[in-house]
mmCIF file of C-alpha atoms and ligand atoms in Angstrom:
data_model
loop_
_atom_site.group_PDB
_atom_site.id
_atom_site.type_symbol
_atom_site.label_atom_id
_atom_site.label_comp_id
_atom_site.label_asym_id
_atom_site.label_seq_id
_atom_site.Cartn_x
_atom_site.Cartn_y
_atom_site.Cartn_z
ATOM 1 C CA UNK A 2 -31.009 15.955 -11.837
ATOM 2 C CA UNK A 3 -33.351 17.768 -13.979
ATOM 3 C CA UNK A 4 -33.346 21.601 -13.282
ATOM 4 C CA UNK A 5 -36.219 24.013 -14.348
ATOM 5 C CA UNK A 6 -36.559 27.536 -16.144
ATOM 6 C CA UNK A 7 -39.472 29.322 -16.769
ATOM 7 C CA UNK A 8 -40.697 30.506 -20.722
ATOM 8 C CA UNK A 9 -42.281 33.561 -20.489
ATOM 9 C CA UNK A 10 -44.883 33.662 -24.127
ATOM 10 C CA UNK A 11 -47.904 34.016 -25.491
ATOM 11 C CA UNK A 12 -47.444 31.709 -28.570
ATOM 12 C CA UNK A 13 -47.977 28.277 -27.397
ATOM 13 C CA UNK A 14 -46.447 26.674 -30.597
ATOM 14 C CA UNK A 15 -43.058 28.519 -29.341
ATOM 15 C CA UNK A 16 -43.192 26.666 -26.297
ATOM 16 C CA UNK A 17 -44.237 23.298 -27.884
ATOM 17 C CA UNK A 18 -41.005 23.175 -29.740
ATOM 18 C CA UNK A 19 -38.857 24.384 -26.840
ATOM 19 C CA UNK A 20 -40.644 21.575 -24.594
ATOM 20 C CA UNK A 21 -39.975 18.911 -27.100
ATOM 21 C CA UNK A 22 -36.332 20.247 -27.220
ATOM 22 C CA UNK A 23 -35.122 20.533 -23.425
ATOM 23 C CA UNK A 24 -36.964 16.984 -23.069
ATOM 24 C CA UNK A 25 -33.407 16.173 -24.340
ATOM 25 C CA UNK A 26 -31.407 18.108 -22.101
ATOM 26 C CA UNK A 27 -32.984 17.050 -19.165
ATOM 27 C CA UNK A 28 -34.431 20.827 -18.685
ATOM 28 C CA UNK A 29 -38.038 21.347 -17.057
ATOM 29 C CA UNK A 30 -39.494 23.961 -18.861
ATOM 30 C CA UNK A 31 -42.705 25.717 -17.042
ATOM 31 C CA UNK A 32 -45.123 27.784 -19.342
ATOM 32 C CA UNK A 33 -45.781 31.251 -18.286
ATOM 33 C CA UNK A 34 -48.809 32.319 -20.546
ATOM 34 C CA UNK A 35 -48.163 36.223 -20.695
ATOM 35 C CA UNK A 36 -46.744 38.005 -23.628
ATOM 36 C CA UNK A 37 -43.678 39.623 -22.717
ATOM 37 C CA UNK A 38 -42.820 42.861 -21.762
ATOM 38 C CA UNK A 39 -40.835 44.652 -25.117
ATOM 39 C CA UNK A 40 -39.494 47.394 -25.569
ATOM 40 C CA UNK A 41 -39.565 49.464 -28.966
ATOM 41 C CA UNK A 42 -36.530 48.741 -31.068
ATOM 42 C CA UNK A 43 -35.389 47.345 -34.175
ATOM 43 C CA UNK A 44 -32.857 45.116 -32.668
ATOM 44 C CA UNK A 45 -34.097 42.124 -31.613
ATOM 45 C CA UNK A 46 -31.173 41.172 -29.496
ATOM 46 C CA UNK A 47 -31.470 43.763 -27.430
ATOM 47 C CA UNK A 48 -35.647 43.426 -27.288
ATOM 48 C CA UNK A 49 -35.226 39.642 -26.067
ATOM 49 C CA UNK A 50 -32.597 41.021 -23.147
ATOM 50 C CA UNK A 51 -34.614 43.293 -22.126
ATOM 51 C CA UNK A 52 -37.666 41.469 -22.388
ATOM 52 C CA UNK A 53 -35.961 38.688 -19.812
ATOM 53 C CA UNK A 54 -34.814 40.783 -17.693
ATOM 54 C CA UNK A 55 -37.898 42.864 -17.122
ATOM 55 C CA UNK A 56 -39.626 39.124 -16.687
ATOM 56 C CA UNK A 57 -36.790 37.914 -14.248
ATOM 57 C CA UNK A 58 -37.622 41.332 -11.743
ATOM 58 C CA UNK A 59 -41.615 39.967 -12.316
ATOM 59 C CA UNK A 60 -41.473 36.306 -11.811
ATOM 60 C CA UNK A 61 -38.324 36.241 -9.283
ATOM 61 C CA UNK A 62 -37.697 33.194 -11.085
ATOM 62 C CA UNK A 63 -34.607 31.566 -13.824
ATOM 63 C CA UNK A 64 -36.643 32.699 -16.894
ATOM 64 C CA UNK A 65 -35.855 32.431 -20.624
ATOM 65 C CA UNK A 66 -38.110 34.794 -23.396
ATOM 66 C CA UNK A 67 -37.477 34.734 -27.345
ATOM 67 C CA UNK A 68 -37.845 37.358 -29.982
ATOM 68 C CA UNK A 69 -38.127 35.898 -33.656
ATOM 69 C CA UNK A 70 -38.221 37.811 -37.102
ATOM 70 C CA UNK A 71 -38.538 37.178 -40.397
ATOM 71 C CA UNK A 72 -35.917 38.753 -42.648
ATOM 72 C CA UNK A 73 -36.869 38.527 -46.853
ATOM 73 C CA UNK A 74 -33.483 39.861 -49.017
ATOM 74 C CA UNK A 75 -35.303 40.997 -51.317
ATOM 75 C CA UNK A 76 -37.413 43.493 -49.380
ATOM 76 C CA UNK A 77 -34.245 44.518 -47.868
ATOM 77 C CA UNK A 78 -34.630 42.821 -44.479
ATOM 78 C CA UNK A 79 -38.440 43.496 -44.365
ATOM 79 C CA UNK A 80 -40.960 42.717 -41.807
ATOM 80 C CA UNK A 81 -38.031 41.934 -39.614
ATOM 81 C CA UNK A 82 -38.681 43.087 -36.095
ATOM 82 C CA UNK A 83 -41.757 44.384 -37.734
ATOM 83 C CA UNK A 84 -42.951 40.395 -38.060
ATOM 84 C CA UNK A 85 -45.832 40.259 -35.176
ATOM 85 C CA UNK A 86 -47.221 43.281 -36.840
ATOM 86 C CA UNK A 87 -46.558 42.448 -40.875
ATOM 87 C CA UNK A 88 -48.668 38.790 -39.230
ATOM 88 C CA UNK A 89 -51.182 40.929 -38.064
ATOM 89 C CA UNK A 90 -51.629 43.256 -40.683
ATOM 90 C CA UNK A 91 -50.775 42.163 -44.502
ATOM 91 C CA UNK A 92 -50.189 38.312 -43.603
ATOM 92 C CA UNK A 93 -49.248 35.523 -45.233
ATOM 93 C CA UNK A 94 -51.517 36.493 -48.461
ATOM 94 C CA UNK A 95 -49.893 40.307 -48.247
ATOM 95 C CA UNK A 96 -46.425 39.064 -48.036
ATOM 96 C CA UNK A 97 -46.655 36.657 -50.927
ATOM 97 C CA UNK A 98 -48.203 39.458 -52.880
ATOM 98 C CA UNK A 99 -44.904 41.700 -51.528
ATOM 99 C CA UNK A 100 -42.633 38.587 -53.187
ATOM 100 C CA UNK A 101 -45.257 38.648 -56.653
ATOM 101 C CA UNK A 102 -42.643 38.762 -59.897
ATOM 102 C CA UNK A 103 -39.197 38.311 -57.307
ATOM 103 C CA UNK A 104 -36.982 35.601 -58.217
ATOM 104 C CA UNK A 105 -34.811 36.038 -55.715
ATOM 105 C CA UNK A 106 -37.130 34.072 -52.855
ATOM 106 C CA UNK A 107 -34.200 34.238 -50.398
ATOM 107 C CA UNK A 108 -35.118 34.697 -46.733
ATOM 108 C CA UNK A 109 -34.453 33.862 -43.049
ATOM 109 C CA UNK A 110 -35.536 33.481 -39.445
ATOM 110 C CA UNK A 111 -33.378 34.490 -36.604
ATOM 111 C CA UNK A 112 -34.292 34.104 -33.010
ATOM 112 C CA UNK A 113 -32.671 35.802 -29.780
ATOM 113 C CA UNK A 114 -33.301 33.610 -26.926
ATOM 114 C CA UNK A 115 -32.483 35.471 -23.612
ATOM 115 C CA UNK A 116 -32.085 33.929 -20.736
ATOM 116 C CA UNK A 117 -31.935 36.176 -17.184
ATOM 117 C CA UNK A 118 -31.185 34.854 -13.412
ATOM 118 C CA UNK A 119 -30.561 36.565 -10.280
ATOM 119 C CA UNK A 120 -26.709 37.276 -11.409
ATOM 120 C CA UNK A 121 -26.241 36.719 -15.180
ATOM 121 C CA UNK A 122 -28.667 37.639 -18.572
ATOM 122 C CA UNK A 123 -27.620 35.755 -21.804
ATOM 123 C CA UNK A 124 -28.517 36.023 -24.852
ATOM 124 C CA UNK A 125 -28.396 33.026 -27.943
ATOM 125 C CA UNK A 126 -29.318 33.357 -31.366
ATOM 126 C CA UNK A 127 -30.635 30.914 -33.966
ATOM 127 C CA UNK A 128 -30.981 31.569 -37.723
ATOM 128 C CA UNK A 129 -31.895 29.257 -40.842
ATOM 129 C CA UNK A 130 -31.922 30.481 -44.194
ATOM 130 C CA UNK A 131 -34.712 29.632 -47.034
ATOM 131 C CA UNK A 132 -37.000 30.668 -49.488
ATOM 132 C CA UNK A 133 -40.538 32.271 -49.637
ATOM 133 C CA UNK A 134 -42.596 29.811 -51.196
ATOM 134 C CA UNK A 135 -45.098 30.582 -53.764
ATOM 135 C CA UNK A 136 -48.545 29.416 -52.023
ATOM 136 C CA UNK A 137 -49.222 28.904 -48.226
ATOM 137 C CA UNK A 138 -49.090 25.344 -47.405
ATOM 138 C CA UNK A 139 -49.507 23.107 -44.361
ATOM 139 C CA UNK A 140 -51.646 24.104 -41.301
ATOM 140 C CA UNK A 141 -49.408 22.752 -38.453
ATOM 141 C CA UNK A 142 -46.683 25.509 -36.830
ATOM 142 C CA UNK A 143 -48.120 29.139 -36.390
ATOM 143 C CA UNK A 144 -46.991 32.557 -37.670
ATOM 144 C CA UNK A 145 -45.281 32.252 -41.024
ATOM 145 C CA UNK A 146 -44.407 28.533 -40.944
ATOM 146 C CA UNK A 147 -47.041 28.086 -43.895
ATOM 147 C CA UNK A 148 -44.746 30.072 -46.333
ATOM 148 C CA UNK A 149 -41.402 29.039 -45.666
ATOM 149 C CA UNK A 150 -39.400 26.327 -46.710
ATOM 150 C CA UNK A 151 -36.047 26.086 -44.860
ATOM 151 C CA UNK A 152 -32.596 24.858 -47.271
ATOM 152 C CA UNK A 153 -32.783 21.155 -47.212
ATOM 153 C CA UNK A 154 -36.476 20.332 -47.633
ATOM 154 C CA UNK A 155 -38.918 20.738 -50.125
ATOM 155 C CA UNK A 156 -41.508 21.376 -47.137
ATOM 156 C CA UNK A 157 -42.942 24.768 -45.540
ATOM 157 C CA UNK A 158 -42.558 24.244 -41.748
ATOM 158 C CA UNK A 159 -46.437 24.141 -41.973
ATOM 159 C CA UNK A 160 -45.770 20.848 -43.275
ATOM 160 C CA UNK A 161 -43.704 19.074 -40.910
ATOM 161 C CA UNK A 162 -44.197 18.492 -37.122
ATOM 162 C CA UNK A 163 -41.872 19.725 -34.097
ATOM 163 C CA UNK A 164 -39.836 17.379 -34.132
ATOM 164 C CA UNK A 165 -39.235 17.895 -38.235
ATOM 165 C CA UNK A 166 -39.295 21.634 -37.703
ATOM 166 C CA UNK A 167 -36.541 21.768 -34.737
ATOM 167 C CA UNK A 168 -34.109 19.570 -36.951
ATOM 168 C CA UNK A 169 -34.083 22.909 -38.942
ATOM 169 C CA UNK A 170 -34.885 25.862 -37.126
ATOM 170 C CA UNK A 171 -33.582 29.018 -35.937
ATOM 171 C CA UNK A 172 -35.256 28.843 -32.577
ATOM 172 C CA UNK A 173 -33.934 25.192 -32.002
ATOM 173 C CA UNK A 174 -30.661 26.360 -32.642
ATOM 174 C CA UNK A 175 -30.815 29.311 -30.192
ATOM 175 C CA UNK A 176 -32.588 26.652 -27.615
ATOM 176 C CA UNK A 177 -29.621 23.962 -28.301
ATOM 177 C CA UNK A 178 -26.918 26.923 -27.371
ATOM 178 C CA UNK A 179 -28.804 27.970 -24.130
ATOM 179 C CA UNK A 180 -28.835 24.015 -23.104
ATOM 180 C CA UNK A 181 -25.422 24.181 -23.993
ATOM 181 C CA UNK A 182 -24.588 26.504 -21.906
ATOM 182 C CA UNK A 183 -27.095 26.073 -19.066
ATOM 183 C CA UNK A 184 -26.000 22.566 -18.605
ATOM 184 C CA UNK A 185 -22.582 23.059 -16.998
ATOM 185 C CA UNK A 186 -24.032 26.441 -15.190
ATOM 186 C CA UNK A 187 -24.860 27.072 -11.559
ATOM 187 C CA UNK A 188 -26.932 29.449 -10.365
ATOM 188 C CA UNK A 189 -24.174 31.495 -7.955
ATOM 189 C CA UNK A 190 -23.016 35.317 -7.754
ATOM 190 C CA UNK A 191 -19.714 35.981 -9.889
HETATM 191 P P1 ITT B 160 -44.300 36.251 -27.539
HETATM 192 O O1 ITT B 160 -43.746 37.608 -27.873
HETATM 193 O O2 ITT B 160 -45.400 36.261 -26.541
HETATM 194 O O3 ITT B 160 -43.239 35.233 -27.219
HETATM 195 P P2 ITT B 160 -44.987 36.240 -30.380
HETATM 196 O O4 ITT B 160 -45.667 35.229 -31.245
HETATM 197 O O5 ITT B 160 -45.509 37.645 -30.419
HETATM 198 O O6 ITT B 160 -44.988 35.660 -28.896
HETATM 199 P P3 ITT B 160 -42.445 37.105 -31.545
HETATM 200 O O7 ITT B 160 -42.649 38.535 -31.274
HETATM 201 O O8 ITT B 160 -41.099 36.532 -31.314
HETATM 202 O O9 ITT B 160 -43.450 36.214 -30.685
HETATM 203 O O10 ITT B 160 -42.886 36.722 -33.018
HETATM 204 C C1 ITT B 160 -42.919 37.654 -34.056
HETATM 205 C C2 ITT B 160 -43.776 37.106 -35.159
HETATM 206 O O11 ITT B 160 -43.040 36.079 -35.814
HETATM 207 C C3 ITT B 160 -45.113 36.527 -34.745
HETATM 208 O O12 ITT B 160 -46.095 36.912 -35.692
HETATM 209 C C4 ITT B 160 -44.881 35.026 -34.806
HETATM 210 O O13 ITT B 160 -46.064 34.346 -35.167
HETATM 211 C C5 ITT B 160 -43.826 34.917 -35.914
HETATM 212 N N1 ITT B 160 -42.954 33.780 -35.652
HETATM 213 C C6 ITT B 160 -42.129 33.613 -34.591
HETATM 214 N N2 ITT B 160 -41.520 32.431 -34.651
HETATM 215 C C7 ITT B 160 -41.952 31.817 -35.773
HETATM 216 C C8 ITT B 160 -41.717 30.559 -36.367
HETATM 217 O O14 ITT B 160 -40.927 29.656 -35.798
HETATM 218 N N3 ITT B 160 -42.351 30.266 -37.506
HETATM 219 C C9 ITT B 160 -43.172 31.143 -38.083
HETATM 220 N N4 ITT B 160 -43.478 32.344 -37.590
HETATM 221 C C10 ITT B 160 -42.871 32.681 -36.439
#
């Protein structure tokens, strides 16, 4: 039996790769085309939980939202949960400038997939580590896929399509623990 939850975003390439993913779990995802509602706070954990929960009271509705950031080491951590705006603001061109003279190109995604129902809200995190690269390359993805290479490929995620880019990536991994779990769960007060 296939069983549905709704994906509350604004970022269609997010819910591209989360399609292609619950295809294989047998999950029907349906697209709500809203940004979230966030709260201000540096911990994205807690952003994501909030975030479904506040769309759960909306929609009435199983829901899963995500929160993403990008964390560089050697900017200490930087944009972080400060990525939307770093995208908006500096960019890809400002943050290579940022990484101009580093060696140290180390750097990773994490995602904090929440998940909120009548009774429970979970959340599941995802996180791959790689490097800046030095130019942007590719034009498929969105946000910073264009300058980063996740370990075990010599490609940005700009370069590789969903299917390449959820054999690596943080929000795969947080999607592949929520089918994990969502697949032996039923909907039913404690
Ligand atoms: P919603 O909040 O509506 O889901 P968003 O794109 O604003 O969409 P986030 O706040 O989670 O989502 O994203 C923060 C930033 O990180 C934003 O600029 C994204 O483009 C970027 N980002 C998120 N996931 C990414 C990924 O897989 N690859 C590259 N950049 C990503």
């Amino acid at each position: 039996m296939r069983r549905g939850v709704k994906v509350l975003t604004s970022n269609e390439g997010k819910f591209r790769e989360l399609e292609a993913l619950a295809k294989g779990y047998g999950i029907e995802l349906e697209w709500v085309r809203t940004p979230k509602w966030e709260i201000q706070s540096e911990d994205l954990a807690e952003i994501a939980k909030f975030s479904a929960e506040i769309a759960f009271s909306m929609l009435k509705e199983p829901v899963i939202v995500e929160d993403t950031g990008l964390f560089i080491d050697s900017l200490n951590g930087f944009p972080g949960p400060y990525t939307s705006y770093a995208r908006k603001t500096i960019g890809l061109e400002g943050v290579l400038k940022l990484m101009e003279g580093k060696n140290d190109r180390r750097a990773r995604f994490v995602t904090y997939l929440a998940y909120a129902d009548p009774f429970n809200t979970k959340v599941f995190v995802g996180e791959v580590r790689g490097v800046i690269a030095d130019s942007i390359r590719g034009s498929k993805g969105f946000g910073f896929d264009p300058i980063f290479v996740p370990e075990g490929s010599d490609k940005t995620f700009a370069e590789m399509d969903v299917e390449e880019k959820n054999k690596y990536s943080h929000r795969a991994k947080a999607f592949r623990a929520f089918a994990e779990f969502f697949k032996s769960y039923t909907l039913e007060s404690p």
